[in-house]
Tab-separated table of C-alpha atoms and ligand atoms in Angstrom:
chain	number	residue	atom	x	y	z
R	1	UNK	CA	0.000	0.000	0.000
R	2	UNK	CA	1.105	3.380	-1.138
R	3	UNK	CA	2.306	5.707	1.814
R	4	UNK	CA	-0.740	7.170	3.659
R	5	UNK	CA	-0.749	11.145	3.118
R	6	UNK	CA	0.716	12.796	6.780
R	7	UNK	CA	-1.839	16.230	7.767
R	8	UNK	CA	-0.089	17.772	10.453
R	9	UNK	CA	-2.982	19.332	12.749
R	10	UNK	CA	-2.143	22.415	15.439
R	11	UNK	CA	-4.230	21.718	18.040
R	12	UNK	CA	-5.950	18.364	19.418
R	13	UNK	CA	-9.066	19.653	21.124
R	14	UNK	CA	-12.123	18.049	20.122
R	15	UNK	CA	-12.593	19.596	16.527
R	16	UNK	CA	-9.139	17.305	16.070
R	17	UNK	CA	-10.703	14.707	17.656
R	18	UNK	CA	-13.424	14.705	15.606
R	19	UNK	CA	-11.389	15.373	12.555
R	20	UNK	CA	-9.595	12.076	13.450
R	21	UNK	CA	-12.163	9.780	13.408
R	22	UNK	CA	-13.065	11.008	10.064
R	23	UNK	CA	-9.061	11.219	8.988
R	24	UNK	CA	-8.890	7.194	9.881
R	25	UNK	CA	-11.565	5.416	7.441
R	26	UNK	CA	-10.214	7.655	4.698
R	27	UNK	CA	-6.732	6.525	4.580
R	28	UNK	CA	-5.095	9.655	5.808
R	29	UNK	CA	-2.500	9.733	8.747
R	30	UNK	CA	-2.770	12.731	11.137
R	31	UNK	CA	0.168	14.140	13.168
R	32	UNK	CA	-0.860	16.326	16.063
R	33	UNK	CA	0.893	19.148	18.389
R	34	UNK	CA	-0.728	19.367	21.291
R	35	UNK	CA	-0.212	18.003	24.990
R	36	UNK	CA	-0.056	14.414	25.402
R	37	UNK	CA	-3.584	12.994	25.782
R	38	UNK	CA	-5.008	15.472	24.288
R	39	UNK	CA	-8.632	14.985	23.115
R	40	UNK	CA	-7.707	14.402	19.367
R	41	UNK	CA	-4.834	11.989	20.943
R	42	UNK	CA	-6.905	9.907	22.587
R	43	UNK	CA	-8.395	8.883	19.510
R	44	UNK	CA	-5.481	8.429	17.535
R	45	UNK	CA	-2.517	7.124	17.891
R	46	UNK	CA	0.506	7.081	15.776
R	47	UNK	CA	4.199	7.742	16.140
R	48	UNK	CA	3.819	10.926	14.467
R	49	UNK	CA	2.364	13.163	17.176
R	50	UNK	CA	4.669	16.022	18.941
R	51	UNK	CA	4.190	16.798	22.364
R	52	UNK	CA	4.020	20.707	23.218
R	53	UNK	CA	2.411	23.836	22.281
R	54	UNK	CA	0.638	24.554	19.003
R	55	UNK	CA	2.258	28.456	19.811
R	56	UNK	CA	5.831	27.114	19.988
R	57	UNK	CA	7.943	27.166	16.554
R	58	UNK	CA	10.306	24.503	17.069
R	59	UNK	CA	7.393	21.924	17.654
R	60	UNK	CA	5.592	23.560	14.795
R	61	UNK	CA	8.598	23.058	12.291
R	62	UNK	CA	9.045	19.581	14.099
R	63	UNK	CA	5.464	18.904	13.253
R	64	UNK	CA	6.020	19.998	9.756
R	65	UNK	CA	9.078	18.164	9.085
R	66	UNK	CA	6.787	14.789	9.465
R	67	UNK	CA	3.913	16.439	7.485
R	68	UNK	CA	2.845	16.778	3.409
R	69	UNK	CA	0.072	19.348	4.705
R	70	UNK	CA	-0.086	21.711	7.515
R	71	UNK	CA	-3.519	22.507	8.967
R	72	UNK	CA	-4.991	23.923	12.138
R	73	UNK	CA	-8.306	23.337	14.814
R	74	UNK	CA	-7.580	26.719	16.036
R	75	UNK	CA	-7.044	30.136	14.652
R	76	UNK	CA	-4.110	31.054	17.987
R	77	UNK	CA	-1.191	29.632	16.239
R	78	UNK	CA	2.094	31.429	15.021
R	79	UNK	CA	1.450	32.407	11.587
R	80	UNK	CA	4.993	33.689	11.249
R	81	UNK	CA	6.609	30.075	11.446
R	82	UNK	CA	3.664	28.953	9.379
R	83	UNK	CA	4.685	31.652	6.931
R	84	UNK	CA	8.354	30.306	6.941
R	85	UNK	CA	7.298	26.590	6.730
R	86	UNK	CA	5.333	27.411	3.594
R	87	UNK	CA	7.457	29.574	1.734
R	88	UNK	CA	11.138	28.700	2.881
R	89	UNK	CA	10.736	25.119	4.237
R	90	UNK	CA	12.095	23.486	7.228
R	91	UNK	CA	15.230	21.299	7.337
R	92	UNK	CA	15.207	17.414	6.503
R	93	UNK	CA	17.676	15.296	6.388
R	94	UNK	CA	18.478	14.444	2.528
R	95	UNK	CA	19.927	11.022	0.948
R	96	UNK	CA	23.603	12.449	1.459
R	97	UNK	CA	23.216	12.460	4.797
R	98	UNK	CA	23.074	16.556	4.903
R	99	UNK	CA	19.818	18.596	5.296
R	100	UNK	CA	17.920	20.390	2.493
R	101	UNK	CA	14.476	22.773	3.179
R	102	UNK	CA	11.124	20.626	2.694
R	103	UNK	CA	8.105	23.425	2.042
R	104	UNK	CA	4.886	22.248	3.464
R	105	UNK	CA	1.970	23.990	2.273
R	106	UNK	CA	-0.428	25.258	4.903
R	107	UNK	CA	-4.235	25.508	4.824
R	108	UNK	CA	-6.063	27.251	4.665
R	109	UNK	CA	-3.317	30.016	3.926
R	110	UNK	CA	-1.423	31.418	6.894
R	111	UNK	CA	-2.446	34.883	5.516
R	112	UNK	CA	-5.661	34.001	6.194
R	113	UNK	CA	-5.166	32.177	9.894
R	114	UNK	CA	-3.154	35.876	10.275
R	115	UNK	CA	-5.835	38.040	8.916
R	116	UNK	CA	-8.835	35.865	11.307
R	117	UNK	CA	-6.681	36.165	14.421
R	118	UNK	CA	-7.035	39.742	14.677
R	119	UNK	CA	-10.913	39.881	14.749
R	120	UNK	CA	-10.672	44.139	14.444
R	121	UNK	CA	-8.592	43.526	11.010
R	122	UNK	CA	-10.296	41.264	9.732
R	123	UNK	CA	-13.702	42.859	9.791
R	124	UNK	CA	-12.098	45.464	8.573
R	125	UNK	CA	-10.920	44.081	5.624
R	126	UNK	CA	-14.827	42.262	5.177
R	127	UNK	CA	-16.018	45.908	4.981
R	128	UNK	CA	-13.440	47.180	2.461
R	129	UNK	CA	-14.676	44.087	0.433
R	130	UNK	CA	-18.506	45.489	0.658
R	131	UNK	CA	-19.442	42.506	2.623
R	132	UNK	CA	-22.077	44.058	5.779
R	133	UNK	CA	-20.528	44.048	9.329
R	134	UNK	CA	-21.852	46.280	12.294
R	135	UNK	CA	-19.718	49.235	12.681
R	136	UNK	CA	-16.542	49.173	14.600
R	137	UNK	CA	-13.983	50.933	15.949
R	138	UNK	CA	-10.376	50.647	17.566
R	139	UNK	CA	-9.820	51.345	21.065
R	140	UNK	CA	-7.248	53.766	22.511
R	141	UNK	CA	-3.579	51.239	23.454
R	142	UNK	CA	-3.645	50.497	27.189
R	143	UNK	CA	-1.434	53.514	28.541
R	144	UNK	CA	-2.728	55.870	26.404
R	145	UNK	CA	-6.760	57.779	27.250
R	146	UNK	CA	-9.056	54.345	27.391
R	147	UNK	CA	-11.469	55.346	28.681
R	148	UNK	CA	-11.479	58.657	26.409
R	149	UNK	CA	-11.608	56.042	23.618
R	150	UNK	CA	-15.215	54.351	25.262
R	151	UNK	CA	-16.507	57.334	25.538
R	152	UNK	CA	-16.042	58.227	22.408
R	153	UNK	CA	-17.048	54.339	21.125
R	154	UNK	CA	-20.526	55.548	23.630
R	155	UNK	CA	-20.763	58.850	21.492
R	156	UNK	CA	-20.826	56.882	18.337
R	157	UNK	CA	-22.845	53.645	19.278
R	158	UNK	CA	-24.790	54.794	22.291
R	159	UNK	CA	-25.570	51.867	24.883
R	160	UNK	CA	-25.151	49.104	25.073
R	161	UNK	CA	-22.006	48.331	22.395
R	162	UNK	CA	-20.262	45.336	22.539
R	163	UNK	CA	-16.527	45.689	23.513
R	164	UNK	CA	-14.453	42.484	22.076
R	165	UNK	CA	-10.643	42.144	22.853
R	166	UNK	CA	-9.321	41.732	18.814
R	167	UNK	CA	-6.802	38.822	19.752
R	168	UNK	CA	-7.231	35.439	21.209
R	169	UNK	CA	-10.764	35.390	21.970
R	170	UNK	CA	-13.155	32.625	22.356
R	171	UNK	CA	-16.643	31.530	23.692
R	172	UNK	CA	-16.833	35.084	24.234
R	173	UNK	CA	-14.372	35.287	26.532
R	174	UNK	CA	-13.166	38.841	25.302
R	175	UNK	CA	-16.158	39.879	24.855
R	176	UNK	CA	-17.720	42.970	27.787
R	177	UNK	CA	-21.213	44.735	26.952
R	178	UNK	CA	-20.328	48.134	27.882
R	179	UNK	CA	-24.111	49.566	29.948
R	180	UNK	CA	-23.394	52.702	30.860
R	181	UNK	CA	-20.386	55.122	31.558
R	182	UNK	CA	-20.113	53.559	34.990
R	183	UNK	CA	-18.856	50.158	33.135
R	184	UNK	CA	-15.768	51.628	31.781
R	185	UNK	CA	-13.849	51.482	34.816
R	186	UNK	CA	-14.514	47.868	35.234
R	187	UNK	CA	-14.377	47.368	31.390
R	188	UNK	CA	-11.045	48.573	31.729
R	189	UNK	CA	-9.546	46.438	34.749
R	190	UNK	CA	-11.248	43.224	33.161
R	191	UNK	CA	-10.002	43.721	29.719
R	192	UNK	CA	-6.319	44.081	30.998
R	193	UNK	CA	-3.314	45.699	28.341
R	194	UNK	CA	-4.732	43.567	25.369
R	195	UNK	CA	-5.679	45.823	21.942
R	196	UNK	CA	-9.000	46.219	22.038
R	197	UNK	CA	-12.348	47.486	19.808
R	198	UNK	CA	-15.829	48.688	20.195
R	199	UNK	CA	-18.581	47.288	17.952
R	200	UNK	CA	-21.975	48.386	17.729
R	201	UNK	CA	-24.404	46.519	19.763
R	202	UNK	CA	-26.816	44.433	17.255
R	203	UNK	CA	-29.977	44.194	18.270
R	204	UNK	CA	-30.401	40.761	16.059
R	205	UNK	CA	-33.268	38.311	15.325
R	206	UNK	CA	-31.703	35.414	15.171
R	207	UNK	CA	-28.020	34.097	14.999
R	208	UNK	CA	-26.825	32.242	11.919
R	209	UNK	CA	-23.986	30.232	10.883
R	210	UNK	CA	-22.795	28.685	7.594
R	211	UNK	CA	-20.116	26.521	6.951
R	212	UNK	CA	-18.080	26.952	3.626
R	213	UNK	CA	-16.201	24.652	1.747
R	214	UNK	CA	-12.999	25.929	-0.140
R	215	UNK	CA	-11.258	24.673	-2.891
R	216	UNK	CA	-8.096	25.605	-4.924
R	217	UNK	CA	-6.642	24.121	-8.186
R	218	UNK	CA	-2.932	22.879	-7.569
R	219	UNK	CA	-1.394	25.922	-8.783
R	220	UNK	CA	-4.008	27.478	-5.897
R	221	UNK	CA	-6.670	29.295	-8.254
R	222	UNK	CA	-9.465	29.100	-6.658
R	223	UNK	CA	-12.251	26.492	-7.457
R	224	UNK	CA	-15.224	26.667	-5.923
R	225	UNK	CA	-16.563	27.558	-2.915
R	226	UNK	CA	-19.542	25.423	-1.563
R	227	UNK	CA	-21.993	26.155	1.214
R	228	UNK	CA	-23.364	24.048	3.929
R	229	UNK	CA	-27.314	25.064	5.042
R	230	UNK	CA	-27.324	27.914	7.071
R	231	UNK	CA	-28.180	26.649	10.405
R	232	UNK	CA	-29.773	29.010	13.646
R	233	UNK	CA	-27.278	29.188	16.642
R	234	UNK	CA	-28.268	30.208	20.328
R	235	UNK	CA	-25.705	31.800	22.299
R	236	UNK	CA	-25.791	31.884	25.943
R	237	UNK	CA	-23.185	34.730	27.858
R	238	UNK	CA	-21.626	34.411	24.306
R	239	UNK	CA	-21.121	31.096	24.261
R	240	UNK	CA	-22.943	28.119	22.211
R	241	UNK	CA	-24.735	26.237	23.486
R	242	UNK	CA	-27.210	25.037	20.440
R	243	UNK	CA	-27.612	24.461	17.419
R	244	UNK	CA	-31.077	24.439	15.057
R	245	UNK	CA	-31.191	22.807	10.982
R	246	UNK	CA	-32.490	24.375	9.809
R	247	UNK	CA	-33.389	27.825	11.462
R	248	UNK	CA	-36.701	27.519	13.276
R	249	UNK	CA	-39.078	30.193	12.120
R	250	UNK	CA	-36.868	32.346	9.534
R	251	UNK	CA	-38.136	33.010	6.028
R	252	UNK	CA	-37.616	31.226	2.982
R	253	UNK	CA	-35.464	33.310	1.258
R	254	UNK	CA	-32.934	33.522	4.625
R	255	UNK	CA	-31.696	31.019	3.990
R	256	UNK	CA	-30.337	31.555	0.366
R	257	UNK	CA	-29.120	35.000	1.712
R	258	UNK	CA	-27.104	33.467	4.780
R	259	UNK	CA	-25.390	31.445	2.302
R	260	UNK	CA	-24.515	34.334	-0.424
R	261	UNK	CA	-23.091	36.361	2.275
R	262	UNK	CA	-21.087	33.498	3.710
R	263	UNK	CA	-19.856	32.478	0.141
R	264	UNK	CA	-18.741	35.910	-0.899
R	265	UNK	CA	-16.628	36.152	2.548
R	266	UNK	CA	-15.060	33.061	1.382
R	267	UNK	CA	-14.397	34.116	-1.786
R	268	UNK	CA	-11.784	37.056	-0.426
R	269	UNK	CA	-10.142	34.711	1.955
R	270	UNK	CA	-6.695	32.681	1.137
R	271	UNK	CA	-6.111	28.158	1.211
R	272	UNK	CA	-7.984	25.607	1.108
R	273	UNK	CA	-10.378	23.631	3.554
R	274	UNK	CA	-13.645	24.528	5.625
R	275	UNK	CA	-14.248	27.956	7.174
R	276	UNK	CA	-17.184	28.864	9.547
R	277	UNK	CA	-19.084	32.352	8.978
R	278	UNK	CA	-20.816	33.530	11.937
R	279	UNK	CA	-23.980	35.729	10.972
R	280	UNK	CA	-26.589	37.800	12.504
R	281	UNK	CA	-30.173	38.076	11.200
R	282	UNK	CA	-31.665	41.535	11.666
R	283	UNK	CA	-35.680	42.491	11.979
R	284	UNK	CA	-35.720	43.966	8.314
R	285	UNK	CA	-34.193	40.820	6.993
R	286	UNK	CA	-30.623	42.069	6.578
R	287	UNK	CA	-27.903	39.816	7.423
R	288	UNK	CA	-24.318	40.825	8.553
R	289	UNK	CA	-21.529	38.942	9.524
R	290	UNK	CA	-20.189	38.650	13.301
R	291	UNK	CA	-16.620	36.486	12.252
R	292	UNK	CA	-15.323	33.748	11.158
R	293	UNK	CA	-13.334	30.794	11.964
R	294	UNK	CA	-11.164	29.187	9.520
R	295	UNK	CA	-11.376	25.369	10.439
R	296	UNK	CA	-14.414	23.178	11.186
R	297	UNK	CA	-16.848	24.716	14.159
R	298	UNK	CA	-19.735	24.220	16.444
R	299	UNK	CA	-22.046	25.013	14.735
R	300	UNK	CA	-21.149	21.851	12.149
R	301	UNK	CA	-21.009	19.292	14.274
R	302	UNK	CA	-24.797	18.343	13.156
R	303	UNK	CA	-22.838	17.410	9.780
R	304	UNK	CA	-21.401	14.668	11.196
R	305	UNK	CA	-24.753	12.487	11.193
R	306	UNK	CA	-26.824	14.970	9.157
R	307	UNK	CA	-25.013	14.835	5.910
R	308	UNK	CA	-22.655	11.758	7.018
R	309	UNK	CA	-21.219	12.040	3.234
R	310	UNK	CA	-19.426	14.776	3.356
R	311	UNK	CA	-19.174	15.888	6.920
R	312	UNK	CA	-17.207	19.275	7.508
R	313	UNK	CA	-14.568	17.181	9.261
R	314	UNK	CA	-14.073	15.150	5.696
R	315	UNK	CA	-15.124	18.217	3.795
R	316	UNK	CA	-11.945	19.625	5.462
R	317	UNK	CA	-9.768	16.728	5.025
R	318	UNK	CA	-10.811	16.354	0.930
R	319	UNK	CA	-10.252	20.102	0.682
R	320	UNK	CA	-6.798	20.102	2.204
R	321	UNK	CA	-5.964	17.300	0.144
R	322	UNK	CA	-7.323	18.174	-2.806
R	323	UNK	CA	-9.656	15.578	-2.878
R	324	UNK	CA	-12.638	17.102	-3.091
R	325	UNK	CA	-14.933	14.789	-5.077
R	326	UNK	CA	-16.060	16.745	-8.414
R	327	UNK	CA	-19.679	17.772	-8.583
R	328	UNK	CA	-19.889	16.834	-5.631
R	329	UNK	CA	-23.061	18.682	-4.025
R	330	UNK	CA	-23.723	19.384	-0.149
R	331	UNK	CA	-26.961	17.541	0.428
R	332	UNK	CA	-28.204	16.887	3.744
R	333	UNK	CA	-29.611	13.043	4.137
R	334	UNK	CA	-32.130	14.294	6.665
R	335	UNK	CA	-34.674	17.328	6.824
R	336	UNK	CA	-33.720	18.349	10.461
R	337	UNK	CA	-31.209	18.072	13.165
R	338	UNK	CA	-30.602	19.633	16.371
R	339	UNK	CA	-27.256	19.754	18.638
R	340	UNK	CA	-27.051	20.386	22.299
R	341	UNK	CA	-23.801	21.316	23.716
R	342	UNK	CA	-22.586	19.420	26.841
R	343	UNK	CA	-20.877	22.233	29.252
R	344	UNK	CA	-19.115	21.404	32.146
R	345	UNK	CA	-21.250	22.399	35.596
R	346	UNK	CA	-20.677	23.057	38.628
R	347	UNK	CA	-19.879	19.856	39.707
R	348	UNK	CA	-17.798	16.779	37.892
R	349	UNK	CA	-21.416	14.738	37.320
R	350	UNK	CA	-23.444	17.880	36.760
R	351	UNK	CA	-23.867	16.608	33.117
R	352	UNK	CA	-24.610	13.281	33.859
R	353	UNK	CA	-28.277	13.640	33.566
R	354	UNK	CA	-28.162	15.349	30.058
R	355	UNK	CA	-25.620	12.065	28.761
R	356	UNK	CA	-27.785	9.538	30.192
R	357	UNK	CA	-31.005	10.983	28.238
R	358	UNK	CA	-28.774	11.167	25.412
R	359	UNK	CA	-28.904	7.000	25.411
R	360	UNK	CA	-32.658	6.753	26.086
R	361	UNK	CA	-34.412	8.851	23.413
R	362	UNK	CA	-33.425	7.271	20.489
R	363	UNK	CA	-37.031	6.701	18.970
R	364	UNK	CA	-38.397	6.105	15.418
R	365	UNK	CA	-38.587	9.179	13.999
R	366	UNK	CA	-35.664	10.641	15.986
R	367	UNK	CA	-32.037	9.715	16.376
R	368	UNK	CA	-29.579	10.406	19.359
R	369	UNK	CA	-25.579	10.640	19.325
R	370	UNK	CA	-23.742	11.216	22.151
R	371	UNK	CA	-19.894	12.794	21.395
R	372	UNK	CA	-18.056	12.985	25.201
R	373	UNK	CA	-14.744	14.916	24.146
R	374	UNK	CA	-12.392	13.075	26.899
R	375	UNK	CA	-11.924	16.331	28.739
R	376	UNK	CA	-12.243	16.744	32.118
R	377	UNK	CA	-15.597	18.897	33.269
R	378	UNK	CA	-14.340	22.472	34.379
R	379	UNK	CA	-17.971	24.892	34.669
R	380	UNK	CA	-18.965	26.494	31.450
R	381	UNK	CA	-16.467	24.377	29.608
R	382	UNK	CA	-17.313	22.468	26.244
R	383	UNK	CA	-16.958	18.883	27.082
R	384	UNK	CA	-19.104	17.377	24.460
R	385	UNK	CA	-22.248	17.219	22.320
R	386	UNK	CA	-24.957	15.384	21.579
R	387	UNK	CA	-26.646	15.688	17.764
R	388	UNK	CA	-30.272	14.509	17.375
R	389	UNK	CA	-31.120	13.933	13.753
R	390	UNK	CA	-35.104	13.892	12.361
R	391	UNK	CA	-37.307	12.542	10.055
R	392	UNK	CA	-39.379	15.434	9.538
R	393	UNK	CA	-39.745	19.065	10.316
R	394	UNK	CA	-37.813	20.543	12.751
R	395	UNK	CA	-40.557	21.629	14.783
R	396	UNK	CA	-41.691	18.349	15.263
R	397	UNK	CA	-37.842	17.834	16.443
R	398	UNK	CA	-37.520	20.152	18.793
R	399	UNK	CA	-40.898	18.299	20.447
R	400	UNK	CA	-39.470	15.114	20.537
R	401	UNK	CA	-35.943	16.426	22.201
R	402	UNK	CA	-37.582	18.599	24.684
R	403	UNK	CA	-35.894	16.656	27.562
R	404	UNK	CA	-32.304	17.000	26.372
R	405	UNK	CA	-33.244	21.029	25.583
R	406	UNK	CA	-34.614	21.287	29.246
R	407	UNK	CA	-31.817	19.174	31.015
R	408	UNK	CA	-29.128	21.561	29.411
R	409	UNK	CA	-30.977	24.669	30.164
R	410	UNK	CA	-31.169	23.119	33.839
R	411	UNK	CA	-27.551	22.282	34.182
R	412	UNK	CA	-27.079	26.363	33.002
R	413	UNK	CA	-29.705	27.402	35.620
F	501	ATP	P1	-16.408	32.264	19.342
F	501	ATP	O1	-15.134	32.461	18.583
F	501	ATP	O2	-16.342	31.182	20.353
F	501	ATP	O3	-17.615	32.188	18.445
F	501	ATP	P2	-15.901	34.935	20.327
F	501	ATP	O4	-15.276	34.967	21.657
F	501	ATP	O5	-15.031	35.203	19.146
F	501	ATP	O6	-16.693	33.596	20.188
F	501	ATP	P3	-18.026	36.638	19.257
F	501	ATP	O7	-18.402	35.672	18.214
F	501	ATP	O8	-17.456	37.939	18.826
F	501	ATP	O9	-17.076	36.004	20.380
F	501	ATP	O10	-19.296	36.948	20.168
F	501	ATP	C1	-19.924	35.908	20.900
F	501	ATP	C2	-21.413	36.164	20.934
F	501	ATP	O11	-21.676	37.433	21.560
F	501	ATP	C3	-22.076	36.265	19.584
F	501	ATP	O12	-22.338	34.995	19.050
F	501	ATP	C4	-23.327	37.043	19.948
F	501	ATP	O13	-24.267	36.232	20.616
F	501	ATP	C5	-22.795	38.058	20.944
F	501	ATP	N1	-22.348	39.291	20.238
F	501	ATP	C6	-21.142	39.498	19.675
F	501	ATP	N2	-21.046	40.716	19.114
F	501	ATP	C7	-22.235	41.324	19.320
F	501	ATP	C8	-22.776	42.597	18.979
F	501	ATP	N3	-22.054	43.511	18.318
F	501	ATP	N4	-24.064	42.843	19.347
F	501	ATP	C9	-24.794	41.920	20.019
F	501	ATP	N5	-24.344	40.724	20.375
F	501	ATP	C10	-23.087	40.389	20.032
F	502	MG	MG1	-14.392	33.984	17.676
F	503	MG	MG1	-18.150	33.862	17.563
């Protein structure tokens, strides 16, 4: 058997995990940095993987000496060493015994890991490409007036606006709604040195996401980009915690519109593989874009038993590999699914109620899959999910999963 194709993955957190057990059946070998028994570890082994940080360059170039493709499960990596492995190489040992550079391509593009990192830049640069975003606007560096800057962020947005540390955020864990002038102080101490921006607050409908496929020719023209449905998302103190296919109670035409918007963003972005556009729905029907993430996301887990051909873990695999089936169209194999996120509660078992109902509801017209991550339960951390697909509407969904909606609203309560 020929050599299986080596994907080095940054990061093995459950979206590696996941992107294992899709990696496996298909023949490809992954190779991750991350800590040892890591999620994505657990499920894979190999002597490929490198032990450290996904942040660190010498385990990165380590990583990519033992890889044909570079790819990541989070957007916090060092693009710099990612743009060195992909245009310079790192060193491998050649047939003479010496070393020669090996370049490893990286997808998607490091330009665009670079550009999504910064979430201030790169809604800026959505905007100069006439895609809609809600208005934004950089805050004043830590040392110099701050709180002169929210002011002047109040002036311009009134209250509330959201502000959103522009590096390193997640599950809105940068994010602080700003009330009233007596928040900035606190704003300010909780926010710490990091660069910051004000966004103005939007007072949405409903929250959207649509996951995009990318792919590029080898010479990396781009080929086509392919949408996923759009799907409704419910955030809870910014973080997810479910998932609706499709969107309960949004017109027809929404959903055509959430996937334009979340194509064209595509379009201007760099590599290959499967990107996440995070979108709000306004009252009059508009629809803007929050961010995006450039890898697999939460809000496509459902894919994995909803449209079990072409899931966005193997959509990102095939697109990576340039593999991508031709014709190929995204079809889902069921009219409705539903995902509940598993957060970690107060206590160790405080999710065992939502798993166990997770085994017991599996019915005729509805199925149940439990996904437990391997972490260890810390409160409000993701620590798996469980997708219920249906045989009809969503509605009728919903009805039947009731008691897994209600045992993870408890568990929040
Ligand atoms: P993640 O990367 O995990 O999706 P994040 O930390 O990057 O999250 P955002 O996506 O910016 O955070 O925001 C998290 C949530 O906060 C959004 O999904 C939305 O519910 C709410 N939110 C963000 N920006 C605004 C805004 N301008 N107005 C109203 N709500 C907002
Ligand atoms: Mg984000
Ligand atoms: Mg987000």
């Amino acid at each position: 058997m020929a050599k299986k194709p080596v994907i080095g993955l940054l990061g093995g957190g459950q979206l590696g995990r996941m992107l294992c057990e899709s990696a496996g059946p298909l023949g490809y070998e992954i190779a991750i940095l991350d800590e040892e028994n890591s999620p994505a570890k657990q499920a894979n082994h190999n002597d490929l993987h490198v032990t450290g940080s996904f942040k660190d360059p010498a385990k990165i170039k380590l990583l990519a000496s033992r890889s044909d493709v570079l790819t990541v499960e989070i957007e916090h990596v060092d693009t710099e060493v990612l743009e060195e492995i992909a245009t310079v190489g790192v060193d491998v040992p050649d047939a003479q015994g010496g070393m020669t550079k090996k370049k490893v391509p990286v997808h998607p593009d490091w330009k665009t890991i670079r550009l999504i990192q910064d979430k201030y830049q790169q809604k800026e640069y959505l905007g100069q490409k006439g895609i809609p975003i809600a208005e934004q606007m950089a805050i004043a560096d830590a040392g110099a007036d701050r709180k002169a800057s929210l002011q002047e962020a109040a002036a311009k947005y009134g209250f509330p606006y959201m502000l959103k540390g522009a590096k390193g955020s997640y599950d809105g864990r940068g994010n602080f709604k700003v009330r009233s002038p007596e928040d900035f102080e606190t704003a300010c101490q909780q926010m710490g040195d990091q660069p910051l921006y004000a966004e103005r607050w939007v007072p949405f409908e409903m929250e959207l996401a649509v996951m995009v496929v990318r792919t590029e020719d080898d010479a990396g023209n781009l080929q086509k980009v392919m949408p996923y449905p759009a799907v409704e998302t419910i955030h809870e103190d910014s973080v997810c915690t479910k998932v609706f296919f499709p969107p309960r109670n949004a017109a027809d035409d929404v959903q055509t519109r959430a996937q334009k918007v979340a194509c064209d963003v595509v379009s201007h972005l760099w590599g290959r593989g499967v990107f996440a556009v995070e979108l709000f729905l306004l009252r009059d029907g508009q629809v803007i874009v929050n961010e995006i993430a450039p890898r697999p996301h939460n809000s496509g887990h459902y894919t994995i038993e909803a449209v079990p051909q072409m899931s966005q873990y193997k959509a990102q695999l095939c697109a990576i590999m340039n593999d991508f089936p031709e014709n190929f169209e995204i079809v889902p194999r069921v009219p409705s699914a539903l995902m509940v996120n598993i957060l970690g509660g107060a206590k160790p078992t405080s999710h065992d109620d939502l798993t166990e109902l997770s085994r017991k509801l599996t019915n005729r017209s509805m199925d149940v899959y439990l996904h437990d991550y391997g972490k260890q339960s810390k409160p409000g951390r993701k620590i798996g999910h469980i997708t219920a697909i249906g045989y009809s509407s969503i509605s009728k969904l919903v009805e039947m999963a009731q008691p897994l909606i209600m045992s993870a609203d408890k568990m929040r309560a």
